[in-house]
Amino acid sequence: MELLSLPAELLAAVLSQAAPWRVVCPESKRIPLPPLALVCTAFLHAVRSAPLAIRYRGIRRVPSEWAALFSALEAADRPVEALSLHASNIRIDLLQPLLHSSSSLTHLAVLKCHSLQLPLLALAPAAALTSLCLGGAERVTHGLACHRQLRLLSLVESAFCLDELLAVLPLLRQLLVLMLGGARVRAAAAHEEALAPAELAPSSLRLVEVTFLDEASVRAALRRHFPRAAQLDLSGGAEAMHAGLTLVHTLLTSALGASGERAADEAVRSAVQCRSPASCQTPLHHAAVLGDVRAVECLLLHHASPDLKDAKGCTALHRALFWGHHEVVLLLLRTGQCDISSTNHAMEQPIYIAALRGHLTCLRYLLAEEVPRAARAYHDGYTPLHAAVIGKAVPCLRLLLQHGFDVDARNRFGQTALHLAARLGSEQSARSLLAARASGGLLDERGHTPLAVARNKGHAAVAALLADAAAAAPQPQRPDGARRRRRRGGGAAGEHVAS
């Protein structure tokens, strides 16, 4: 019988569930296989019988399309092991039949699906569910006590009553990881029935993620109820962050195997993108502000998104540029996911901020990228050249001129960069602009030239510089023998013709 040799990792991925033999990975990393025909048959059988892992992200469909989709899933007669819904518009009445029929469901993630009317926990089979992620949800503790097989509970950016949560958690005896990043902790309302507290805390709980839970009383209560659990703050140091995220994967993988790895990936991805309730900043924003290079590397390694915006419309790139953390800027740009033409709420683009703040190294990194035309002028006409003049960042101004930015570009007031240099009395900026052949004869909306602006503001040195430049500029002359001829049929317009 002819044998085929392939890497053991590939075999484990293809044949681990359906192969009629046991796959063992030796140290040599290579293992003999049965004939290719048998391998293909086993692979097809594995595909047809393996449980489904369904993920919908950002899906917008009408109810009839959702119903047809779930009907097709039921007709496939394959067990659903994992279901993840992220920012999709599915309705609870359409999801309910799938949850009722999926007795093998072990992982459920519902993240920012505001069309769902929670609580939906009572709809999922209580005996099978081992990992649960609810993001941006309300009343998350209702029905939670029924799911006593949970190893992972993620309530990132959800709202809950602390007393209710502390009363339910001791009932989850097998819980290993609790993630609460960006959660909004509220007090129990008067009309809500308080849950009876349990006597013992879950001894199995090993990690509680508390990113952006700024109230010391909340963290103290969690530490008092779960003294054996480590607390992970993703807005803290890089070493503790890396150790905590690694511990999440280790705990869940050792307890649940491959499904635990999938659940850990989903929970960590939502945790690293959680937002502060006050500023809407993510851990990546926080690390970018501090210039913590190792923390940024760790967050990007765990799929933190660089394009998320905070309450002021700033991405992590905006924040790093504002403070001049050029190493962080370079890391973010290398991801290839940063939109360098993205604007914040003040309509400032990354290049504009770098020029305004005078961060030359950051500006070099940005200009090394392909700068779109939209990044050279904004809604009000201010360009990075205007910003460099306003910030009196002469090295940045010269670098922008070398990269071909329009020296005579006007803002909505008709002002060029030379107008602003004259208004601010920036002699070095004016020299650099004049060296780049900036026109001194352009008028702003008030009909003033840069020279008139400098004289009105009392900047004698800049006025003298502009006057000398105007005197040295060549005056346009008519060609010899040219004369103006009035067109036949009247009118004041004429044309130059050769005599």
mmCIF file of N, CA, C and O in Angstrom, residues 52 73 91 108-109 129 143 173 190 194 196 261 284 338 376 401 405 480 484:
data_model
loop_
_atom_site.group_PDB
_atom_site.id
_atom_site.type_symbol
_atom_site.label_atom_id
_atom_site.label_comp_id
_atom_site.label_asym_id
_atom_site.label_seq_id
_atom_site.Cartn_x
_atom_site.Cartn_y
_atom_site.Cartn_z
ATOM 1 N N LEU A 52 -21.663 22.821 12.828
ATOM 2 C CA LEU A 52 -21.510 24.130 12.209
ATOM 3 C C LEU A 52 -21.091 25.175 13.238
ATOM 4 O O LEU A 52 -21.536 25.151 14.387
ATOM 5 N N LEU A 73 -30.549 26.103 7.070
ATOM 6 C CA LEU A 73 -29.696 25.489 8.087
ATOM 7 C C LEU A 73 -30.371 24.270 8.711
ATOM 8 O O LEU A 73 -29.727 23.252 8.974
ATOM 9 N N ARG A 91 -34.184 39.266 14.270
ATOM 10 C CA ARG A 91 -35.218 39.400 15.278
ATOM 11 C C ARG A 91 -35.277 38.143 16.142
ATOM 12 O O ARG A 91 -34.926 37.050 15.711
ATOM 13 N N LEU A 108 -22.433 30.774 22.359
ATOM 14 C CA LEU A 108 -23.379 31.768 21.876
ATOM 15 C C LEU A 108 -22.804 33.156 22.120
ATOM 16 O O LEU A 108 -22.419 33.488 23.249
ATOM 17 N N ALA A 109 -22.728 33.961 21.065
ATOM 18 C CA ALA A 109 -22.232 35.339 21.171
ATOM 19 C C ALA A 109 -23.232 36.255 20.478
ATOM 20 O O ALA A 109 -23.539 36.061 19.303
ATOM 21 N N LEU A 129 -24.661 24.892 26.855
ATOM 22 C CA LEU A 129 -23.955 26.157 26.679
ATOM 23 C C LEU A 129 -22.778 26.242 27.650
ATOM 24 O O LEU A 129 -22.947 26.192 28.874
ATOM 25 N N GLY A 143 -32.134 35.036 33.690
ATOM 26 C CA GLY A 143 -31.981 33.745 33.030
ATOM 27 C C GLY A 143 -30.576 33.200 33.070
ATOM 28 O O GLY A 143 -30.326 32.091 32.600
ATOM 29 N N ARG A 173 -20.744 27.262 39.084
ATOM 30 C CA ARG A 173 -19.636 26.622 39.793
ATOM 31 C C ARG A 173 -18.441 26.308 38.898
ATOM 32 O O ARG A 173 -17.336 26.109 39.389
ATOM 33 N N ALA A 190 -35.942 50.056 42.329
ATOM 34 C CA ALA A 190 -36.773 49.732 43.473
ATOM 35 C C ALA A 190 -37.778 48.639 43.144
ATOM 36 O O ALA A 190 -38.137 47.827 44.003
ATOM 37 N N ALA A 194 -34.733 41.584 44.067
ATOM 38 C CA ALA A 194 -33.333 41.210 44.259
ATOM 39 C C ALA A 194 -33.194 39.701 44.335
ATOM 40 O O ALA A 194 -34.033 39.006 44.914
ATOM 41 N N ALA A 196 -31.594 36.205 45.606
ATOM 42 C CA ALA A 196 -31.049 35.744 46.882
ATOM 43 C C ALA A 196 -29.571 35.436 46.728
ATOM 44 O O ALA A 196 -29.182 34.673 45.846
ATOM 45 N N GLU A 261 -10.934 27.330 22.373
ATOM 46 C CA GLU A 261 -10.063 28.254 21.643
ATOM 47 C C GLU A 261 -10.885 29.239 20.835
ATOM 48 O O GLU A 261 -10.584 30.444 20.799
ATOM 49 N N LEU A 284 -6.750 50.417 22.855
ATOM 50 C CA LEU A 284 -5.758 50.867 21.885
ATOM 51 C C LEU A 284 -5.629 52.386 21.901
ATOM 52 O O LEU A 284 -4.519 52.924 21.774
ATOM 53 N N CYS A 338 -5.218 51.498 8.712
ATOM 54 C CA CYS A 338 -5.446 52.894 9.096
ATOM 55 C C CYS A 338 -5.824 53.726 7.875
ATOM 56 O O CYS A 338 -5.117 53.705 6.861
ATOM 57 N N ARG A 376 -5.272 66.396 1.205
ATOM 58 C CA ARG A 376 -4.503 67.613 0.943
ATOM 59 C C ARG A 376 -5.313 68.879 1.140
ATOM 60 O O ARG A 376 -4.758 69.965 1.198
ATOM 61 N N LEU A 401 6.193 71.051 1.439
ATOM 62 C CA LEU A 401 6.485 71.707 0.167
ATOM 63 C C LEU A 401 7.294 70.780 -0.752
ATOM 64 O O LEU A 401 7.083 70.749 -1.960
ATOM 65 N N PHE A 405 2.761 69.786 -2.010
ATOM 66 C CA PHE A 405 1.505 70.399 -1.583
ATOM 67 C C PHE A 405 1.390 71.797 -2.188
ATOM 68 O O PHE A 405 2.378 72.539 -2.271
ATOM 69 N N ASP A 480 6.187 92.673 -27.859
ATOM 70 C CA ASP A 480 6.435 93.805 -28.756
ATOM 71 C C ASP A 480 5.473 93.762 -29.933
ATOM 72 O O ASP A 480 5.283 92.740 -30.572
ATOM 73 N N ARG A 484 -4.399 95.769 -28.958
ATOM 74 C CA ARG A 484 -5.725 95.288 -28.626
ATOM 75 C C ARG A 484 -6.693 95.726 -29.716
ATOM 76 O O ARG A 484 -6.722 96.880 -30.109
#
